[in-house]
């Protein structure tokens, strides 16, 4: 340094090897190590802006998809080999024309913010059977398990499977699809992606995902082809009880005449023949028949068998689903007619309501009208039938419900009124929309 015009003496050789204190380092050395303060501020500000933009994009993307309960991510881009063996990449952002699709795998964030990967090889659970056969009960019991999520009926999956079966049965339509390049491989890939996305995204993430749409098991063999690790539960119930419940609760099913017990029993017989045969084709390691009456009479041993079949560990919560419903742990549809029943503990109320309600001529011809009753192990001539003796656990639940009849009846009435209000509102909106579309524009 220069002080008063004099140059400071040069350091001696003995002191030249000592480190120079930071405060005495030359300005050039400090500027080489650190950026100027304004530049550092801009770098930090830019990094913060990029982070904020990423978080906003992630959150808004999940909101636009309708999934407000957890962040979701779609699968990364994929590729196929072109005609000249070149890689052709495709993802959800490619400019598709009219026909689009989602990848057949992906990742969602679980309840504890862990990544849950999903693809066609995951061990899905499919619950099926005739409506009013206990499909809602078994899905609610499984929903009570912390590792399983079934959720409400999607309604769209069985319709899509039915449409696929209609195409397959028409040689002309099959040829048209082939001419359009829609081969079986293309169709199966599209069906797999669609069904998987619906199951994964219509409810909360969970280690084991489950679908309950009663008529899906009419295509159980095809579903197993699409999802080779899936397992199936076929709910079986006395056909007389099923038909009585369908008619008295006015459950609308295509092709069923709700004023004719004989016709409904024949339709039940045909549907169960198809589903039961497909379950038998898959074998006992893939498809398990579950008898509604035995599940109600002996819930714990049957639930133990079901969970063991599904490779799901036992949890006592499956015996007390009504407690979790009250805590909003199980999602119920306000429009499903079984909702007002499954809010109760497992009980015996619905087992034999059909006795004495079926016309005498139908009862007399029951063995011919519904031969699947005998095939499934029921006595078609037993009125009332003997399903077995209930466990004490179920007896206590039933007695408790009888003591609280007024309270349960009020809850059932409230749900029924809410359901009717929703339906009337939907009909009113439809009428208004139709009237608006018919109104001529000036």
PDB file of C-alpha atoms in Angstrom, residues 196-419:
ATOM      1  CA  UNK A 196     -56.860 -48.055 -15.948  1.00  0.00           C
ATOM      2  CA  UNK A 197     -57.114 -44.269 -16.000  1.00  0.00           C
ATOM      3  CA  UNK A 198     -60.763 -44.382 -14.871  1.00  0.00           C
ATOM      4  CA  UNK A 199     -59.999 -46.724 -11.967  1.00  0.00           C
ATOM      5  CA  UNK A 200     -56.933 -44.788 -10.826  1.00  0.00           C
ATOM      6  CA  UNK A 201     -58.288 -41.267 -11.140  1.00  0.00           C
ATOM      7  CA  UNK A 202     -61.902 -41.528  -9.975  1.00  0.00           C
ATOM      8  CA  UNK A 203     -60.879 -41.754  -6.314  1.00  0.00           C
ATOM      9  CA  UNK A 204     -58.060 -41.367  -3.831  1.00  0.00           C
ATOM     10  CA  UNK A 205     -54.747 -43.178  -4.424  1.00  0.00           C
ATOM     11  CA  UNK A 206     -54.178 -46.417  -2.489  1.00  0.00           C
ATOM     12  CA  UNK A 207     -51.757 -49.369  -2.557  1.00  0.00           C
ATOM     13  CA  UNK A 208     -54.561 -51.634  -3.855  1.00  0.00           C
ATOM     14  CA  UNK A 209     -57.119 -50.285  -6.286  1.00  0.00           C
ATOM     15  CA  UNK A 210     -60.501 -51.876  -6.832  1.00  0.00           C
ATOM     16  CA  UNK A 211     -63.410 -51.461  -9.230  1.00  0.00           C
ATOM     17  CA  UNK A 212     -67.028 -52.298  -8.421  1.00  0.00           C
ATOM     18  CA  UNK A 213     -69.313 -52.254 -11.438  1.00  0.00           C
ATOM     19  CA  UNK A 214     -71.674 -55.243 -11.197  1.00  0.00           C
ATOM     20  CA  UNK A 215     -71.790 -56.225 -14.867  1.00  0.00           C
ATOM     21  CA  UNK A 216     -68.025 -56.005 -15.490  1.00  0.00           C
ATOM     22  CA  UNK A 217     -67.693 -59.700 -14.713  1.00  0.00           C
ATOM     23  CA  UNK A 218     -69.627 -60.529 -17.868  1.00  0.00           C
ATOM     24  CA  UNK A 219     -66.235 -59.775 -19.470  1.00  0.00           C
ATOM     25  CA  UNK A 220     -64.040 -61.292 -16.744  1.00  0.00           C
ATOM     26  CA  UNK A 221     -61.949 -63.396 -19.154  1.00  0.00           C
ATOM     27  CA  UNK A 222     -61.250 -60.383 -21.363  1.00  0.00           C
ATOM     28  CA  UNK A 223     -60.417 -58.202 -18.347  1.00  0.00           C
ATOM     29  CA  UNK A 224     -57.917 -60.802 -17.184  1.00  0.00           C
ATOM     30  CA  UNK A 225     -56.282 -60.609 -20.613  1.00  0.00           C
ATOM     31  CA  UNK A 226     -55.928 -56.838 -20.225  1.00  0.00           C
ATOM     32  CA  UNK A 227     -54.841 -56.993 -16.556  1.00  0.00           C
ATOM     33  CA  UNK A 228     -53.051 -60.328 -16.010  1.00  0.00           C
ATOM     34  CA  UNK A 229     -52.380 -59.740 -12.288  1.00  0.00           C
ATOM     35  CA  UNK A 230     -55.970 -58.759 -11.433  1.00  0.00           C
ATOM     36  CA  UNK A 231     -58.238 -60.794  -9.164  1.00  0.00           C
ATOM     37  CA  UNK A 232     -62.010 -61.060  -9.297  1.00  0.00           C
ATOM     38  CA  UNK A 233     -64.769 -61.371  -6.698  1.00  0.00           C
ATOM     39  CA  UNK A 234     -68.088 -62.703  -8.009  1.00  0.00           C
ATOM     40  CA  UNK A 235     -70.939 -61.905  -5.631  1.00  0.00           C
ATOM     41  CA  UNK A 236     -73.622 -64.614  -5.608  1.00  0.00           C
ATOM     42  CA  UNK A 237     -77.039 -64.269  -3.963  1.00  0.00           C
ATOM     43  CA  UNK A 238     -80.278 -66.218  -4.041  1.00  0.00           C
ATOM     44  CA  UNK A 239     -81.903 -65.182  -7.323  1.00  0.00           C
ATOM     45  CA  UNK A 240     -85.327 -64.902  -5.701  1.00  0.00           C
ATOM     46  CA  UNK A 241     -83.987 -62.313  -3.257  1.00  0.00           C
ATOM     47  CA  UNK A 242     -82.177 -60.478  -6.066  1.00  0.00           C
ATOM     48  CA  UNK A 243     -85.271 -60.200  -8.256  1.00  0.00           C
ATOM     49  CA  UNK A 244     -87.497 -59.194  -5.340  1.00  0.00           C
ATOM     50  CA  UNK A 245     -85.049 -56.439  -4.401  1.00  0.00           C
ATOM     51  CA  UNK A 246     -84.772 -55.218  -8.015  1.00  0.00           C
ATOM     52  CA  UNK A 247     -88.555 -55.017  -8.357  1.00  0.00           C
ATOM     53  CA  UNK A 248     -89.396 -53.489  -4.970  1.00  0.00           C
ATOM     54  CA  UNK A 249     -86.586 -50.926  -5.142  1.00  0.00           C
ATOM     55  CA  UNK A 250     -87.341 -50.164  -8.804  1.00  0.00           C
ATOM     56  CA  UNK A 251     -83.772 -50.712  -9.963  1.00  0.00           C
ATOM     57  CA  UNK A 252     -83.753 -49.991 -13.695  1.00  0.00           C
ATOM     58  CA  UNK A 253     -81.818 -52.598 -15.709  1.00  0.00           C
ATOM     59  CA  UNK A 254     -81.983 -52.810 -19.495  1.00  0.00           C
ATOM     60  CA  UNK A 255     -84.182 -55.714 -20.573  1.00  0.00           C
ATOM     61  CA  UNK A 256     -85.837 -56.290 -17.179  1.00  0.00           C
ATOM     62  CA  UNK A 257     -89.615 -55.955 -16.870  1.00  0.00           C
ATOM     63  CA  UNK A 258     -90.116 -54.825 -13.276  1.00  0.00           C
ATOM     64  CA  UNK A 259     -93.731 -55.967 -13.324  1.00  0.00           C
ATOM     65  CA  UNK A 260     -92.913 -59.597 -14.198  1.00  0.00           C
ATOM     66  CA  UNK A 261     -91.159 -61.853 -11.647  1.00  0.00           C
ATOM     67  CA  UNK A 262     -90.886 -64.732 -14.112  1.00  0.00           C
ATOM     68  CA  UNK A 263     -89.188 -62.658 -16.790  1.00  0.00           C
ATOM     69  CA  UNK A 264     -86.766 -61.074 -14.296  1.00  0.00           C
ATOM     70  CA  UNK A 265     -85.820 -64.490 -12.895  1.00  0.00           C
ATOM     71  CA  UNK A 266     -85.058 -65.753 -16.408  1.00  0.00           C
ATOM     72  CA  UNK A 267     -82.870 -62.717 -17.040  1.00  0.00           C
ATOM     73  CA  UNK A 268     -81.106 -63.269 -13.714  1.00  0.00           C
ATOM     74  CA  UNK A 269     -80.528 -66.907 -14.674  1.00  0.00           C
ATOM     75  CA  UNK A 270     -78.929 -65.966 -18.013  1.00  0.00           C
ATOM     76  CA  UNK A 271     -76.698 -63.283 -16.484  1.00  0.00           C
ATOM     77  CA  UNK A 272     -75.480 -65.533 -13.664  1.00  0.00           C
ATOM     78  CA  UNK A 273     -74.839 -68.386 -16.097  1.00  0.00           C
ATOM     79  CA  UNK A 274     -72.495 -66.140 -18.094  1.00  0.00           C
ATOM     80  CA  UNK A 275     -70.654 -64.624 -15.112  1.00  0.00           C
ATOM     81  CA  UNK A 276     -70.339 -67.873 -13.172  1.00  0.00           C
ATOM     82  CA  UNK A 277     -68.952 -69.739 -16.201  1.00  0.00           C
ATOM     83  CA  UNK A 278     -66.356 -67.025 -16.802  1.00  0.00           C
ATOM     84  CA  UNK A 279     -65.349 -67.160 -13.157  1.00  0.00           C
ATOM     85  CA  UNK A 280     -64.945 -70.932 -13.453  1.00  0.00           C
ATOM     86  CA  UNK A 281     -62.806 -70.504 -16.576  1.00  0.00           C
ATOM     87  CA  UNK A 282     -60.424 -68.192 -14.733  1.00  0.00           C
ATOM     88  CA  UNK A 283     -60.022 -70.687 -11.902  1.00  0.00           C
ATOM     89  CA  UNK A 284     -60.062 -70.414  -8.096  1.00  0.00           C
ATOM     90  CA  UNK A 285     -56.713 -68.618  -7.903  1.00  0.00           C
ATOM     91  CA  UNK A 286     -58.015 -65.701  -9.997  1.00  0.00           C
ATOM     92  CA  UNK A 287     -61.778 -65.546  -9.413  1.00  0.00           C
ATOM     93  CA  UNK A 288     -63.456 -66.204  -6.058  1.00  0.00           C
ATOM     94  CA  UNK A 289     -67.230 -66.719  -5.741  1.00  0.00           C
ATOM     95  CA  UNK A 290     -68.545 -64.992  -2.601  1.00  0.00           C
ATOM     96  CA  UNK A 291     -71.987 -65.953  -1.315  1.00  0.00           C
ATOM     97  CA  UNK A 292     -73.848 -62.945   0.046  1.00  0.00           C
ATOM     98  CA  UNK A 293     -75.780 -64.977   2.623  1.00  0.00           C
ATOM     99  CA  UNK A 294     -72.634 -66.553   4.062  1.00  0.00           C
ATOM    100  CA  UNK A 295     -70.818 -63.211   4.130  1.00  0.00           C
ATOM    101  CA  UNK A 296     -73.686 -61.735   6.157  1.00  0.00           C
ATOM    102  CA  UNK A 297     -74.065 -64.733   8.479  1.00  0.00           C
ATOM    103  CA  UNK A 298     -70.324 -65.221   9.090  1.00  0.00           C
ATOM    104  CA  UNK A 299     -68.555 -61.955   8.205  1.00  0.00           C
ATOM    105  CA  UNK A 300     -65.222 -62.462   9.941  1.00  0.00           C
ATOM    106  CA  UNK A 301     -64.243 -65.898   8.543  1.00  0.00           C
ATOM    107  CA  UNK A 302     -65.412 -64.932   5.073  1.00  0.00           C
ATOM    108  CA  UNK A 303     -63.588 -61.606   5.120  1.00  0.00           C
ATOM    109  CA  UNK A 304     -60.457 -63.417   6.279  1.00  0.00           C
ATOM    110  CA  UNK A 305     -60.751 -65.744   3.287  1.00  0.00           C
ATOM    111  CA  UNK A 306     -61.389 -62.849   0.910  1.00  0.00           C
ATOM    112  CA  UNK A 307     -58.419 -60.794   2.130  1.00  0.00           C
ATOM    113  CA  UNK A 308     -56.150 -63.848   2.001  1.00  0.00           C
ATOM    114  CA  UNK A 309     -57.292 -64.483  -1.574  1.00  0.00           C
ATOM    115  CA  UNK A 310     -56.509 -60.852  -2.466  1.00  0.00           C
ATOM    116  CA  UNK A 311     -53.121 -60.929  -0.645  1.00  0.00           C
ATOM    117  CA  UNK A 312     -54.248 -58.079   1.606  1.00  0.00           C
ATOM    118  CA  UNK A 313     -53.312 -58.226   5.323  1.00  0.00           C
ATOM    119  CA  UNK A 314     -56.078 -58.551   7.881  1.00  0.00           C
ATOM    120  CA  UNK A 315     -57.432 -55.409   9.541  1.00  0.00           C
ATOM    121  CA  UNK A 316     -60.310 -55.284  12.035  1.00  0.00           C
ATOM    122  CA  UNK A 317     -61.660 -52.129  10.393  1.00  0.00           C
ATOM    123  CA  UNK A 318     -63.384 -54.256   7.737  1.00  0.00           C
ATOM    124  CA  UNK A 319     -65.820 -55.463  10.419  1.00  0.00           C
ATOM    125  CA  UNK A 320     -66.832 -51.914  11.394  1.00  0.00           C
ATOM    126  CA  UNK A 321     -67.290 -50.091   8.096  1.00  0.00           C
ATOM    127  CA  UNK A 322     -70.191 -47.990   9.455  1.00  0.00           C
ATOM    128  CA  UNK A 323     -67.794 -46.178  11.800  1.00  0.00           C
ATOM    129  CA  UNK A 324     -65.536 -45.144   8.931  1.00  0.00           C
ATOM    130  CA  UNK A 325     -68.468 -43.937   6.831  1.00  0.00           C
ATOM    131  CA  UNK A 326     -69.376 -41.547   9.631  1.00  0.00           C
ATOM    132  CA  UNK A 327     -65.807 -40.225   9.549  1.00  0.00           C
ATOM    133  CA  UNK A 328     -65.929 -39.675   5.764  1.00  0.00           C
ATOM    134  CA  UNK A 329     -63.442 -42.481   5.265  1.00  0.00           C
ATOM    135  CA  UNK A 330     -65.659 -44.275   2.706  1.00  0.00           C
ATOM    136  CA  UNK A 331     -67.142 -42.483  -0.273  1.00  0.00           C
ATOM    137  CA  UNK A 332     -70.786 -43.321  -1.061  1.00  0.00           C
ATOM    138  CA  UNK A 333     -72.820 -42.240  -4.064  1.00  0.00           C
ATOM    139  CA  UNK A 334     -76.015 -40.377  -3.248  1.00  0.00           C
ATOM    140  CA  UNK A 335     -77.670 -41.944  -6.307  1.00  0.00           C
ATOM    141  CA  UNK A 336     -76.898 -45.627  -5.665  1.00  0.00           C
ATOM    142  CA  UNK A 337     -79.910 -47.372  -4.159  1.00  0.00           C
ATOM    143  CA  UNK A 338     -77.778 -49.492  -1.828  1.00  0.00           C
ATOM    144  CA  UNK A 339     -76.371 -46.484   0.013  1.00  0.00           C
ATOM    145  CA  UNK A 340     -79.144 -46.361   2.620  1.00  0.00           C
ATOM    146  CA  UNK A 341     -78.449 -50.012   3.514  1.00  0.00           C
ATOM    147  CA  UNK A 342     -74.653 -50.077   3.725  1.00  0.00           C
ATOM    148  CA  UNK A 343     -74.570 -47.200   6.212  1.00  0.00           C
ATOM    149  CA  UNK A 344     -75.734 -49.785   8.773  1.00  0.00           C
ATOM    150  CA  UNK A 345     -73.579 -52.457  10.425  1.00  0.00           C
ATOM    151  CA  UNK A 346     -73.696 -55.948   8.891  1.00  0.00           C
ATOM    152  CA  UNK A 347     -77.140 -57.326   9.778  1.00  0.00           C
ATOM    153  CA  UNK A 348     -79.767 -59.941   8.849  1.00  0.00           C
ATOM    154  CA  UNK A 349     -82.592 -57.648   7.717  1.00  0.00           C
ATOM    155  CA  UNK A 350     -82.419 -58.327   3.973  1.00  0.00           C
ATOM    156  CA  UNK A 351     -81.848 -62.092   3.947  1.00  0.00           C
ATOM    157  CA  UNK A 352     -85.429 -63.387   3.644  1.00  0.00           C
ATOM    158  CA  UNK A 353     -87.550 -60.361   2.734  1.00  0.00           C
ATOM    159  CA  UNK A 354     -88.550 -62.057  -0.512  1.00  0.00           C
ATOM    160  CA  UNK A 355     -90.335 -64.983   1.172  1.00  0.00           C
ATOM    161  CA  UNK A 356     -94.081 -64.840   0.465  1.00  0.00           C
ATOM    162  CA  UNK A 357     -93.735 -62.037  -2.095  1.00  0.00           C
ATOM    163  CA  UNK A 358     -93.286 -64.062  -5.306  1.00  0.00           C
ATOM    164  CA  UNK A 359     -96.410 -65.178  -7.260  1.00  0.00           C
ATOM    165  CA  UNK A 360     -97.477 -68.777  -6.620  1.00  0.00           C
ATOM    166  CA  UNK A 361     -97.182 -69.906 -10.239  1.00  0.00           C
ATOM    167  CA  UNK A 362     -93.590 -68.635 -10.376  1.00  0.00           C
ATOM    168  CA  UNK A 363     -92.752 -70.364  -7.079  1.00  0.00           C
ATOM    169  CA  UNK A 364     -94.188 -73.620  -8.427  1.00  0.00           C
ATOM    170  CA  UNK A 365     -92.051 -73.438 -11.612  1.00  0.00           C
ATOM    171  CA  UNK A 366     -88.941 -72.062  -9.900  1.00  0.00           C
ATOM    172  CA  UNK A 367     -86.673 -75.022 -10.758  1.00  0.00           C
ATOM    173  CA  UNK A 368     -87.437 -74.591 -14.474  1.00  0.00           C
ATOM    174  CA  UNK A 369     -87.499 -70.811 -14.508  1.00  0.00           C
ATOM    175  CA  UNK A 370     -84.123 -70.412 -12.756  1.00  0.00           C
ATOM    176  CA  UNK A 371     -82.045 -73.626 -12.950  1.00  0.00           C
ATOM    177  CA  UNK A 372     -78.959 -71.669 -11.868  1.00  0.00           C
ATOM    178  CA  UNK A 373     -80.392 -71.686  -8.331  1.00  0.00           C
ATOM    179  CA  UNK A 374     -79.584 -75.399  -8.045  1.00  0.00           C
ATOM    180  CA  UNK A 375     -76.279 -74.941  -9.872  1.00  0.00           C
ATOM    181  CA  UNK A 376     -75.203 -72.374  -7.284  1.00  0.00           C
ATOM    182  CA  UNK A 377     -76.284 -74.534  -4.335  1.00  0.00           C
ATOM    183  CA  UNK A 378     -79.703 -73.084  -3.480  1.00  0.00           C
ATOM    184  CA  UNK A 379     -82.869 -75.148  -3.026  1.00  0.00           C
ATOM    185  CA  UNK A 380     -85.404 -73.715  -5.520  1.00  0.00           C
ATOM    186  CA  UNK A 381     -88.347 -75.248  -3.650  1.00  0.00           C
ATOM    187  CA  UNK A 382     -87.399 -74.092  -0.126  1.00  0.00           C
ATOM    188  CA  UNK A 383     -89.699 -71.312   1.122  1.00  0.00           C
ATOM    189  CA  UNK A 384     -88.321 -70.040   3.434  1.00  0.00           C
ATOM    190  CA  UNK A 385     -84.788 -71.275   2.796  1.00  0.00           C
ATOM    191  CA  UNK A 386     -82.278 -72.291   5.442  1.00  0.00           C
ATOM    192  CA  UNK A 387     -79.117 -70.280   4.851  1.00  0.00           C
ATOM    193  CA  UNK A 388     -77.530 -71.199   8.193  1.00  0.00           C
ATOM    194  CA  UNK A 389     -77.165 -69.826  11.706  1.00  0.00           C
ATOM    195  CA  UNK A 390     -75.646 -66.353  12.140  1.00  0.00           C
ATOM    196  CA  UNK A 391     -72.640 -65.500  14.284  1.00  0.00           C
ATOM    197  CA  UNK A 392     -73.230 -63.661  17.552  1.00  0.00           C
ATOM    198  CA  UNK A 393     -71.525 -60.579  16.105  1.00  0.00           C
ATOM    199  CA  UNK A 394     -74.234 -60.268  13.437  1.00  0.00           C
ATOM    200  CA  UNK A 395     -77.044 -61.049  15.870  1.00  0.00           C
ATOM    201  CA  UNK A 396     -75.920 -58.245  18.165  1.00  0.00           C
ATOM    202  CA  UNK A 397     -75.755 -55.819  15.225  1.00  0.00           C
ATOM    203  CA  UNK A 398     -79.274 -56.774  14.144  1.00  0.00           C
ATOM    204  CA  UNK A 399     -80.697 -56.343  17.646  1.00  0.00           C
ATOM    205  CA  UNK A 400     -78.988 -52.964  17.983  1.00  0.00           C
ATOM    206  CA  UNK A 401     -80.529 -51.790  14.699  1.00  0.00           C
ATOM    207  CA  UNK A 402     -83.986 -52.920  15.830  1.00  0.00           C
ATOM    208  CA  UNK A 403     -83.623 -50.926  19.045  1.00  0.00           C
ATOM    209  CA  UNK A 404     -82.735 -47.845  16.981  1.00  0.00           C
ATOM    210  CA  UNK A 405     -85.331 -48.383  14.261  1.00  0.00           C
ATOM    211  CA  UNK A 406     -86.649 -44.812  14.319  1.00  0.00           C
ATOM    212  CA  UNK A 407     -83.189 -43.280  13.986  1.00  0.00           C
ATOM    213  CA  UNK A 408     -82.164 -45.545  11.102  1.00  0.00           C
ATOM    214  CA  UNK A 409     -85.487 -44.999   9.365  1.00  0.00           C
ATOM    215  CA  UNK A 410     -84.991 -41.237   9.548  1.00  0.00           C
ATOM    216  CA  UNK A 411     -81.529 -41.540   7.988  1.00  0.00           C
ATOM    217  CA  UNK A 412     -82.859 -43.763   5.203  1.00  0.00           C
ATOM    218  CA  UNK A 413     -85.649 -41.279   4.482  1.00  0.00           C
ATOM    219  CA  UNK A 414     -83.186 -38.387   4.386  1.00  0.00           C
ATOM    220  CA  UNK A 415     -80.970 -40.209   1.876  1.00  0.00           C
ATOM    221  CA  UNK A 416     -83.984 -41.144  -0.266  1.00  0.00           C
ATOM    222  CA  UNK A 417     -85.219 -37.541  -0.334  1.00  0.00           C
ATOM    223  CA  UNK A 418     -81.757 -36.279  -1.234  1.00  0.00           C
ATOM    224  CA  UNK A 419     -81.491 -38.857  -4.022  1.00  0.00           C
TER     225      UNK A 419
END
